[in-house]
mmCIF file with all atom_site columns, C-alpha atoms in Angstrom:
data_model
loop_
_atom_site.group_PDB
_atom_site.id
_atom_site.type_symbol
_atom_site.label_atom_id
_atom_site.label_alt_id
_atom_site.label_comp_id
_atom_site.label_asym_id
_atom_site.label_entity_id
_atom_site.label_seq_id
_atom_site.pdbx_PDB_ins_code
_atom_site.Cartn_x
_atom_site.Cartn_y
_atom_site.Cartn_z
_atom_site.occupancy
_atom_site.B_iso_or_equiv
_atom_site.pdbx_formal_charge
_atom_site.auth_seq_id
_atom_site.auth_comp_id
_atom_site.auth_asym_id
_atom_site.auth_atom_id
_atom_site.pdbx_PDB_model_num
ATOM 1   C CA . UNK R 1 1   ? -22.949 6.695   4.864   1.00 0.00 ? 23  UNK R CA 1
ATOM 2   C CA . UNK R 1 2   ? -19.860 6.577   7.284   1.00 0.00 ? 24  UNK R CA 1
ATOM 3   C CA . UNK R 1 3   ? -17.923 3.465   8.036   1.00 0.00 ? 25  UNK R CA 1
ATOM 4   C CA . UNK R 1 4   ? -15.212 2.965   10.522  1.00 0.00 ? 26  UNK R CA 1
ATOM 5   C CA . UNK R 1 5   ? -12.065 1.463   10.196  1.00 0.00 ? 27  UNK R CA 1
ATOM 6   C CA . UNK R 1 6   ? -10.394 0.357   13.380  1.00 0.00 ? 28  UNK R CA 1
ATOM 7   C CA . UNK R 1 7   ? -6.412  -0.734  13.913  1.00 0.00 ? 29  UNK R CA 1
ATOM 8   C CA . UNK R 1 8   ? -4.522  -0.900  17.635  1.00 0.00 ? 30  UNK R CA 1
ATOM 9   C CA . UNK R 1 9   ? -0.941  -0.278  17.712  1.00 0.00 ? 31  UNK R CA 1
ATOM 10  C CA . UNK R 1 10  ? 0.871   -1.138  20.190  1.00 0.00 ? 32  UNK R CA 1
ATOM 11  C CA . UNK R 1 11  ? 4.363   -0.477  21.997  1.00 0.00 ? 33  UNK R CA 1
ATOM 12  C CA . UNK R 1 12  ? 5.793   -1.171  24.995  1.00 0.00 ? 34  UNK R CA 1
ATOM 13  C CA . UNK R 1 13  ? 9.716   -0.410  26.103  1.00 0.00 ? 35  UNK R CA 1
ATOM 14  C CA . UNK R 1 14  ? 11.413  -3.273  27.035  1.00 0.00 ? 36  UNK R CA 1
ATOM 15  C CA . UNK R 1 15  ? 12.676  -3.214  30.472  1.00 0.00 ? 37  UNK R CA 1
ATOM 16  C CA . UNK R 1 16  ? 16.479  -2.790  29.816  1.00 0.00 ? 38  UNK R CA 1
ATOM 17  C CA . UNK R 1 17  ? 15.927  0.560   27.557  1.00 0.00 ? 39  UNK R CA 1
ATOM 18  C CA . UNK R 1 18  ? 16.737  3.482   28.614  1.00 0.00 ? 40  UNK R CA 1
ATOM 19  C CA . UNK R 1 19  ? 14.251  5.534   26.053  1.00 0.00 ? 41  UNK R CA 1
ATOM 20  C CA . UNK R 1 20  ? 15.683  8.522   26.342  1.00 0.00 ? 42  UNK R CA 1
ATOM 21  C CA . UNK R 1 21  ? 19.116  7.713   24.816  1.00 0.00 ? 43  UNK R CA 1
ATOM 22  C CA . UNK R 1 22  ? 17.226  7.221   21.267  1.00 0.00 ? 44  UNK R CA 1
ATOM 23  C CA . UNK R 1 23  ? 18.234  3.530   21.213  1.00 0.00 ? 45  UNK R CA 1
ATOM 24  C CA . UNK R 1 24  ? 15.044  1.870   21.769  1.00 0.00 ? 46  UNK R CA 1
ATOM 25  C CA . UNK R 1 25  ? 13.412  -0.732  19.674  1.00 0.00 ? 47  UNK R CA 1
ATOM 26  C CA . UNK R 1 26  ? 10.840  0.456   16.977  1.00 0.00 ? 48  UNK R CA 1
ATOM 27  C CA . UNK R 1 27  ? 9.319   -2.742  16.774  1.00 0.00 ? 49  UNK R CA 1
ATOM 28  C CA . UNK R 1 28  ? 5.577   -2.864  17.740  1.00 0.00 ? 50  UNK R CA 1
ATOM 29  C CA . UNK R 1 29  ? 2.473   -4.766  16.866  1.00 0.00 ? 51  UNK R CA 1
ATOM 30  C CA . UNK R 1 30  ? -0.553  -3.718  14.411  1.00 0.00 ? 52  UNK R CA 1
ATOM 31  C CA . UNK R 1 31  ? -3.803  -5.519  15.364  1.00 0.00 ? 53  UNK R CA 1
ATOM 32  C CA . UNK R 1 32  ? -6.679  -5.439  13.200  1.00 0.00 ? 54  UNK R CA 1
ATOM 33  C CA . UNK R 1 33  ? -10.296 -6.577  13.294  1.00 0.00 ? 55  UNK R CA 1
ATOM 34  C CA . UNK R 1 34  ? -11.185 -10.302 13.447  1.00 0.00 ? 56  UNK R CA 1
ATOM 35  C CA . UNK R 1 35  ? -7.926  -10.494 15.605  1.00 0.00 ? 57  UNK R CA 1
ATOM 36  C CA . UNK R 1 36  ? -5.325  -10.103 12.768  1.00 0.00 ? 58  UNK R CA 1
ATOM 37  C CA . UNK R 1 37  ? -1.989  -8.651  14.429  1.00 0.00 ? 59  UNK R CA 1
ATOM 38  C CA . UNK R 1 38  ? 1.144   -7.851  11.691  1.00 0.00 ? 60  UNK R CA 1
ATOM 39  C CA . UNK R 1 39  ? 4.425   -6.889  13.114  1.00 0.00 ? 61  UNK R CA 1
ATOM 40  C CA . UNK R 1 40  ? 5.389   -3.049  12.436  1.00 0.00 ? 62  UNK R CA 1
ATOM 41  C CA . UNK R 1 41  ? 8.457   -1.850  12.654  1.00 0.00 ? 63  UNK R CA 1
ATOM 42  C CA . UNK R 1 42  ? 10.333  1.479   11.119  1.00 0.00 ? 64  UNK R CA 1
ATOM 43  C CA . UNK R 1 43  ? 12.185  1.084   8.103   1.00 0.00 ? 65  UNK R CA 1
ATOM 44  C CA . UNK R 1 44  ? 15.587  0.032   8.524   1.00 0.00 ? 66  UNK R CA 1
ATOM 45  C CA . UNK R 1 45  ? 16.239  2.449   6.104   1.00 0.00 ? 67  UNK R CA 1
ATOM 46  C CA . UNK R 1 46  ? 14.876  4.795   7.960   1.00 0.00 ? 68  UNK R CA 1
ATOM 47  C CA . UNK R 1 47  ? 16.028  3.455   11.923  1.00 0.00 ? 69  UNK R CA 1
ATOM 48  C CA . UNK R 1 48  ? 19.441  1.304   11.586  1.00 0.00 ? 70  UNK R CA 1
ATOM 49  C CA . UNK R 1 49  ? 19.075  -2.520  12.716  1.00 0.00 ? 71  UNK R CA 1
ATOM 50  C CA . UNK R 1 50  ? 18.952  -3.579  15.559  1.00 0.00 ? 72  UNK R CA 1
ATOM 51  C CA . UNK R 1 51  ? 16.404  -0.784  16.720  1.00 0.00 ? 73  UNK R CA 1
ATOM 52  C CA . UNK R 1 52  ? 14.452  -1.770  13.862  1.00 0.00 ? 74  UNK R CA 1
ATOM 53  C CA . UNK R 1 53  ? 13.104  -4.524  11.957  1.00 0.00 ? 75  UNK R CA 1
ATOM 54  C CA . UNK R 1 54  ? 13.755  -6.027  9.021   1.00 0.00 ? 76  UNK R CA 1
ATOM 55  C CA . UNK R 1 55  ? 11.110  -8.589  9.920   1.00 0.00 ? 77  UNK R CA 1
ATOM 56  C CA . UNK R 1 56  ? 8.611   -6.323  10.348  1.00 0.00 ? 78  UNK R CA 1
ATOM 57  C CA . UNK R 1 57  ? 5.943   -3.739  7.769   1.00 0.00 ? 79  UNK R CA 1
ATOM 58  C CA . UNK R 1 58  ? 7.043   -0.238  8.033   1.00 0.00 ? 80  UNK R CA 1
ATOM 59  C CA . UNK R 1 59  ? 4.537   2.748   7.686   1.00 0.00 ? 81  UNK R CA 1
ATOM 60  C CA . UNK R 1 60  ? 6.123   3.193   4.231   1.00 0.00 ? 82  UNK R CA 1
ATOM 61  C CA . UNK R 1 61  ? 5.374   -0.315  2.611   1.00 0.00 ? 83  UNK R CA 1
ATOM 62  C CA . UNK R 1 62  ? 2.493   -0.306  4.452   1.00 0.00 ? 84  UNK R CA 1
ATOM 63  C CA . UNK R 1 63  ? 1.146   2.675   2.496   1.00 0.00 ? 85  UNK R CA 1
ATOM 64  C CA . UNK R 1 64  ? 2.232   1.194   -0.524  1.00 0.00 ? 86  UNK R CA 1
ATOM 65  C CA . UNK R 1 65  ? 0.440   -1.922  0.081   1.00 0.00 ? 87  UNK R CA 1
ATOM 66  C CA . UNK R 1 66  ? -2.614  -0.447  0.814   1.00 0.00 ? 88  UNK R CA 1
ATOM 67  C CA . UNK R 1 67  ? -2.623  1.765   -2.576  1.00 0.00 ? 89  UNK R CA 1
ATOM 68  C CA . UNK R 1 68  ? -1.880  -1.256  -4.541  1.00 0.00 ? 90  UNK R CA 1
ATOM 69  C CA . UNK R 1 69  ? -4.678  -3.738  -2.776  1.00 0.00 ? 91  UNK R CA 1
ATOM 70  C CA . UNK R 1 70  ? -7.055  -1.035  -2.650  1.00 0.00 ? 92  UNK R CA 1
ATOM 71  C CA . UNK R 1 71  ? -6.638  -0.291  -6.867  1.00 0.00 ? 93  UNK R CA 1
ATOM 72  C CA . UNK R 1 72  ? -6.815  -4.106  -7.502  1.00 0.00 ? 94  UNK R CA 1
ATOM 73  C CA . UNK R 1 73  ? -9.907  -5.159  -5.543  1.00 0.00 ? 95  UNK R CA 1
ATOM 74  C CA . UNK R 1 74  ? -11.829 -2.186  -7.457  1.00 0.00 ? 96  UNK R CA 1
ATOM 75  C CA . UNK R 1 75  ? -9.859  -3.166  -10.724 1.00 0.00 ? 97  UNK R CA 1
ATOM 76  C CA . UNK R 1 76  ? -11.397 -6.565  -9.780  1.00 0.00 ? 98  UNK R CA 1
ATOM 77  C CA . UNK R 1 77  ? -14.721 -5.579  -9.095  1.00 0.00 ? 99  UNK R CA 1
ATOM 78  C CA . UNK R 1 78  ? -14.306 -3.356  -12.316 1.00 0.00 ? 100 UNK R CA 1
ATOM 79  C CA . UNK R 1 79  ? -13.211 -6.673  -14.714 1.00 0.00 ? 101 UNK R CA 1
ATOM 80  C CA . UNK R 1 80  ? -15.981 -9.032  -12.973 1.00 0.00 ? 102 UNK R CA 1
ATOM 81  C CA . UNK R 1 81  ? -18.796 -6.506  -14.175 1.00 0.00 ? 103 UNK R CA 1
ATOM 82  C CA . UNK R 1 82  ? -17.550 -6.196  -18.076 1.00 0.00 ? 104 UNK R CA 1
ATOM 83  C CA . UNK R 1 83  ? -17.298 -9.670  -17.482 1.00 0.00 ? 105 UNK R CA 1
ATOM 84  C CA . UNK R 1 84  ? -13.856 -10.418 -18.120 1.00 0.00 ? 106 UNK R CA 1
ATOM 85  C CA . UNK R 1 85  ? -12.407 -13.662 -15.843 1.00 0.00 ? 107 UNK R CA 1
ATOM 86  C CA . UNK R 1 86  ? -9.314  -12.805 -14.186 1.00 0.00 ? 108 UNK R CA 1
ATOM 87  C CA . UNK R 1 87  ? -7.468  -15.645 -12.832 1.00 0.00 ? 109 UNK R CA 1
ATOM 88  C CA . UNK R 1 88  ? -3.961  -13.239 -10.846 1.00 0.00 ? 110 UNK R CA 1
ATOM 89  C CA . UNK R 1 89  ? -3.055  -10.048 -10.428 1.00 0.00 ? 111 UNK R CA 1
ATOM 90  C CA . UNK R 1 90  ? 0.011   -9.757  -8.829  1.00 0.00 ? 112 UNK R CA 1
ATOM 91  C CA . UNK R 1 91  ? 1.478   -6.453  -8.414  1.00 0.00 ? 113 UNK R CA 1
ATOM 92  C CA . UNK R 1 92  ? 5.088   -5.348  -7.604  1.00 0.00 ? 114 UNK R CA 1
ATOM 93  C CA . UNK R 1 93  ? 4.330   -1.341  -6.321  1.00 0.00 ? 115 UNK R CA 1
ATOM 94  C CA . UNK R 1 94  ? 7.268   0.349   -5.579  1.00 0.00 ? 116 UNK R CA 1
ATOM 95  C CA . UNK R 1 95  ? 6.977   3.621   -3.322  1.00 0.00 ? 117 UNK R CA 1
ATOM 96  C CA . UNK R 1 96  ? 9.251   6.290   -3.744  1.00 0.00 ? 118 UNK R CA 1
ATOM 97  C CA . UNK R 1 97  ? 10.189  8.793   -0.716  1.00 0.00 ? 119 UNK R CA 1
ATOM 98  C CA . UNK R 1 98  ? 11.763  12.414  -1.920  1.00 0.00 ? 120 UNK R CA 1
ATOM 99  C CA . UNK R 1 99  ? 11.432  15.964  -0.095  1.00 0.00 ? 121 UNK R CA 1
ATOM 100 C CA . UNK R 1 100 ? 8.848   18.232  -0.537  1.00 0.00 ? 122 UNK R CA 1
ATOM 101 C CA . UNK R 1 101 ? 9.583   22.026  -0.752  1.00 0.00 ? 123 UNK R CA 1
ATOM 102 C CA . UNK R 1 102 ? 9.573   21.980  2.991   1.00 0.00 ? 124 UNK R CA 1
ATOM 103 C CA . UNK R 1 103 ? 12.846  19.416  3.207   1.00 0.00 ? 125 UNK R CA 1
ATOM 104 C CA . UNK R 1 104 ? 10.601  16.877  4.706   1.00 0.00 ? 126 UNK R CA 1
ATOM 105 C CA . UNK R 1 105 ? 10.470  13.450  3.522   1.00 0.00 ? 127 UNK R CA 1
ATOM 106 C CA . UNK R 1 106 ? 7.022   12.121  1.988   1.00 0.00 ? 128 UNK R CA 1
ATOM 107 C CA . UNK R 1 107 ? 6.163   9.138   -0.122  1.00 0.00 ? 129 UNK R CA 1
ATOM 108 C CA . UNK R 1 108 ? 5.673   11.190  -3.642  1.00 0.00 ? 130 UNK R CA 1
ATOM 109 C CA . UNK R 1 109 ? 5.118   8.484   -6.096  1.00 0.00 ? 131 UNK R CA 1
ATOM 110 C CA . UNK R 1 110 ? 3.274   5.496   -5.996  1.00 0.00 ? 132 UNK R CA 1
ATOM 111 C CA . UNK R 1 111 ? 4.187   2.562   -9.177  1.00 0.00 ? 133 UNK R CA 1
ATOM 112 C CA . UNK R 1 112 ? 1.740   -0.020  -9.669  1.00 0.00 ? 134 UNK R CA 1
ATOM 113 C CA . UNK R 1 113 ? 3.018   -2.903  -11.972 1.00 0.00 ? 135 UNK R CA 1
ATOM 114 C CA . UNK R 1 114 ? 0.167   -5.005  -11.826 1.00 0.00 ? 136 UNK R CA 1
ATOM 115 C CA . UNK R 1 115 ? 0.565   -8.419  -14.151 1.00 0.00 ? 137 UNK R CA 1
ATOM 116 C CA . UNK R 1 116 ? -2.793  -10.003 -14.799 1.00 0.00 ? 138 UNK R CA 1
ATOM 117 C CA . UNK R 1 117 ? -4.016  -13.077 -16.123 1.00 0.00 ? 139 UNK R CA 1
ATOM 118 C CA . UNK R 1 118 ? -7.544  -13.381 -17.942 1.00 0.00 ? 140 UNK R CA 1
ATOM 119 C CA . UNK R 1 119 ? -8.902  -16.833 -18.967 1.00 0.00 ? 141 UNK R CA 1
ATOM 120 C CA . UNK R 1 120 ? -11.905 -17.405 -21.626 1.00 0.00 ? 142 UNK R CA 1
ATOM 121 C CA . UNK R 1 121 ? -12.663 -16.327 -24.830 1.00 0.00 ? 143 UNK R CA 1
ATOM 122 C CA . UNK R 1 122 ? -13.197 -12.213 -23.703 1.00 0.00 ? 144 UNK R CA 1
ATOM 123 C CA . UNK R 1 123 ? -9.982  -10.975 -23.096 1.00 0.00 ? 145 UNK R CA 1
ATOM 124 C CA . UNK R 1 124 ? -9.497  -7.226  -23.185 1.00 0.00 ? 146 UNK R CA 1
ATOM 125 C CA . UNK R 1 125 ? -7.702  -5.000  -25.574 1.00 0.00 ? 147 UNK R CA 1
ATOM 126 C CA . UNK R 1 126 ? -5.083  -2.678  -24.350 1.00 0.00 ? 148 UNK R CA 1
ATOM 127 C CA . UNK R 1 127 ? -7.872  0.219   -24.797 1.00 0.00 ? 149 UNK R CA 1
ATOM 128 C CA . UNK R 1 128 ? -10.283 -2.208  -22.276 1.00 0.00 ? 150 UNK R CA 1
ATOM 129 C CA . UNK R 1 129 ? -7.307  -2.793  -19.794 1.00 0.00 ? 151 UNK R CA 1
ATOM 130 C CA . UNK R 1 130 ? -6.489  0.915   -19.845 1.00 0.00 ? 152 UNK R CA 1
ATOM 131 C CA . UNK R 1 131 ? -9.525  2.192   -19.110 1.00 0.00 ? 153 UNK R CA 1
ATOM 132 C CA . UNK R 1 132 ? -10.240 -0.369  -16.152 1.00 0.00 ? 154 UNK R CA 1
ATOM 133 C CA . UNK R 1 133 ? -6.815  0.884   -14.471 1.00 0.00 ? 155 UNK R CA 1
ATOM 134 C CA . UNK R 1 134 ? -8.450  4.644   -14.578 1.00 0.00 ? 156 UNK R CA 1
ATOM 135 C CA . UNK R 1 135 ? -11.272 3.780   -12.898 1.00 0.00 ? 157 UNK R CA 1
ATOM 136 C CA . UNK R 1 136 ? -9.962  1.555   -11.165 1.00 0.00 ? 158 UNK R CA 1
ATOM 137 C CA . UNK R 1 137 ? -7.176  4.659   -9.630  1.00 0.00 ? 159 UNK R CA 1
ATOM 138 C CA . UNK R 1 138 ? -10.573 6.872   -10.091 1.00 0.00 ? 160 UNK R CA 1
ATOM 139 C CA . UNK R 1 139 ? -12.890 4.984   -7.369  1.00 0.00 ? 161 UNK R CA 1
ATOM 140 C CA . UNK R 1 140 ? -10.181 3.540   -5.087  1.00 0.00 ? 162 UNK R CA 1
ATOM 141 C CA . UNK R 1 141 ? -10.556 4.656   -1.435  1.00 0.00 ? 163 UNK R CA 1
ATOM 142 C CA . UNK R 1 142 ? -7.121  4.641   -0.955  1.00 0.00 ? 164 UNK R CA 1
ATOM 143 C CA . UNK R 1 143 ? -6.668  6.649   -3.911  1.00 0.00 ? 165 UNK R CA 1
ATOM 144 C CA . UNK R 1 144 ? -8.930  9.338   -3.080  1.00 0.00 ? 166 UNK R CA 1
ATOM 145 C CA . UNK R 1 145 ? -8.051  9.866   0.238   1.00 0.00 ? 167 UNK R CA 1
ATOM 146 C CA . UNK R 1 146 ? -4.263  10.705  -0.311  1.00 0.00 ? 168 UNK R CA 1
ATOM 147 C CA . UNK R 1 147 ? -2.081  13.241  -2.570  1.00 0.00 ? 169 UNK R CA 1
ATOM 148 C CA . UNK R 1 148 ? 0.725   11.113  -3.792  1.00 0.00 ? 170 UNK R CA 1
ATOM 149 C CA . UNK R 1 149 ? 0.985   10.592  -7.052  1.00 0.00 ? 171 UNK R CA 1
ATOM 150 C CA . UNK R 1 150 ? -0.043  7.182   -8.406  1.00 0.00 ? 172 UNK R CA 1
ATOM 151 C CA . UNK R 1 151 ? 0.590   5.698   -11.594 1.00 0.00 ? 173 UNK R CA 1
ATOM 152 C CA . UNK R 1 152 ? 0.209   2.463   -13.602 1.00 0.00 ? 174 UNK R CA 1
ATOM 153 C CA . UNK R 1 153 ? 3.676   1.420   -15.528 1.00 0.00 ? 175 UNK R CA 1
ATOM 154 C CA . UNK R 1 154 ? 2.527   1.131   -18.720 1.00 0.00 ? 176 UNK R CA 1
ATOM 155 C CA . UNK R 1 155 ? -1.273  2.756   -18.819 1.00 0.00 ? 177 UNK R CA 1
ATOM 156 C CA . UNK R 1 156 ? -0.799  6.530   -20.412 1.00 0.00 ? 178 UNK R CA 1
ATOM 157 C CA . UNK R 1 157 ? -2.703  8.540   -17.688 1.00 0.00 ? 179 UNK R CA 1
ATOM 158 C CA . UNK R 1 158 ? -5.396  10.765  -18.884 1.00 0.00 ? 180 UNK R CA 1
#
């Protein structure tokens, strides 16, 4: 079974640019389905202010973001089917962007820091936890569909 996943991105040069000088604005518009439009931009990091945004998700946290929703709505579905009640999961992911053996940049490593809340009388046991994050990372989308390196601070991989 295929499914599609559509996103419109969008750039225009503004009228006083010259383009080809470089010094353009990398600002730009993501617009998703049900009419959902997020303001992109390349890293500052990456494309010095003012041609940049600091306003504005770059491909990079982007990427990151998408690794670290996509691992905690399984993880979620995961928890809701033992029957555990989770009541937040927040996650601070941090991306990291080295060179591979080409000298290109890449984003290599992926940390997930999840913190998560249970309620009730089941909570899990480190073991429980553990093995959620695995399959959790195991049947992600994200996950599967990309060759970074992704790890869970604290969860020994296996």
């Amino acid at each position: 079974m295929a499914h599609d996943y559509k996103a419109t991105i969008r750039w225009r040069r503004a009228a006083d640019e010259v383009f080809s000088d470089n010094r353009y604005s990398r600002g730009h518009v993501w617009r998703f389905d049900g009419g959902v439009e997020v303001p992109g931009s390349a890293s500052p990091s990456v494309v010095p202010l003012p041609l940049s945004r600091e306003d504005a998700v770059d491909p990079e946290e982007a990427f990151v973001a998408a690794v670290s929703s996509c691992h905690m709505l399984t993880f979620l579905s995961i928890a809701a089917k033992k029957r555990f009640v989770v009541d937040l999961y927040e996650d601070e992911a941090l991306g990291i962007m080295t060179k591979n053996e080409n000298g290109k940049l890449f984003v290599s490593r992926i940390t997930l820091d999840p913190r998560i809340e249970f309620s009730g009388d089941k909570q899990p046991t480190p073991e429980q936890l553990a093995d959620m994050h695995h399959l959790a990372h195991k049947e992600c989308f994200i996950a599967n569909s990309v060759l970074t390196e992704i790890v869970v601070a604290g969860i020994p991989s296996h």
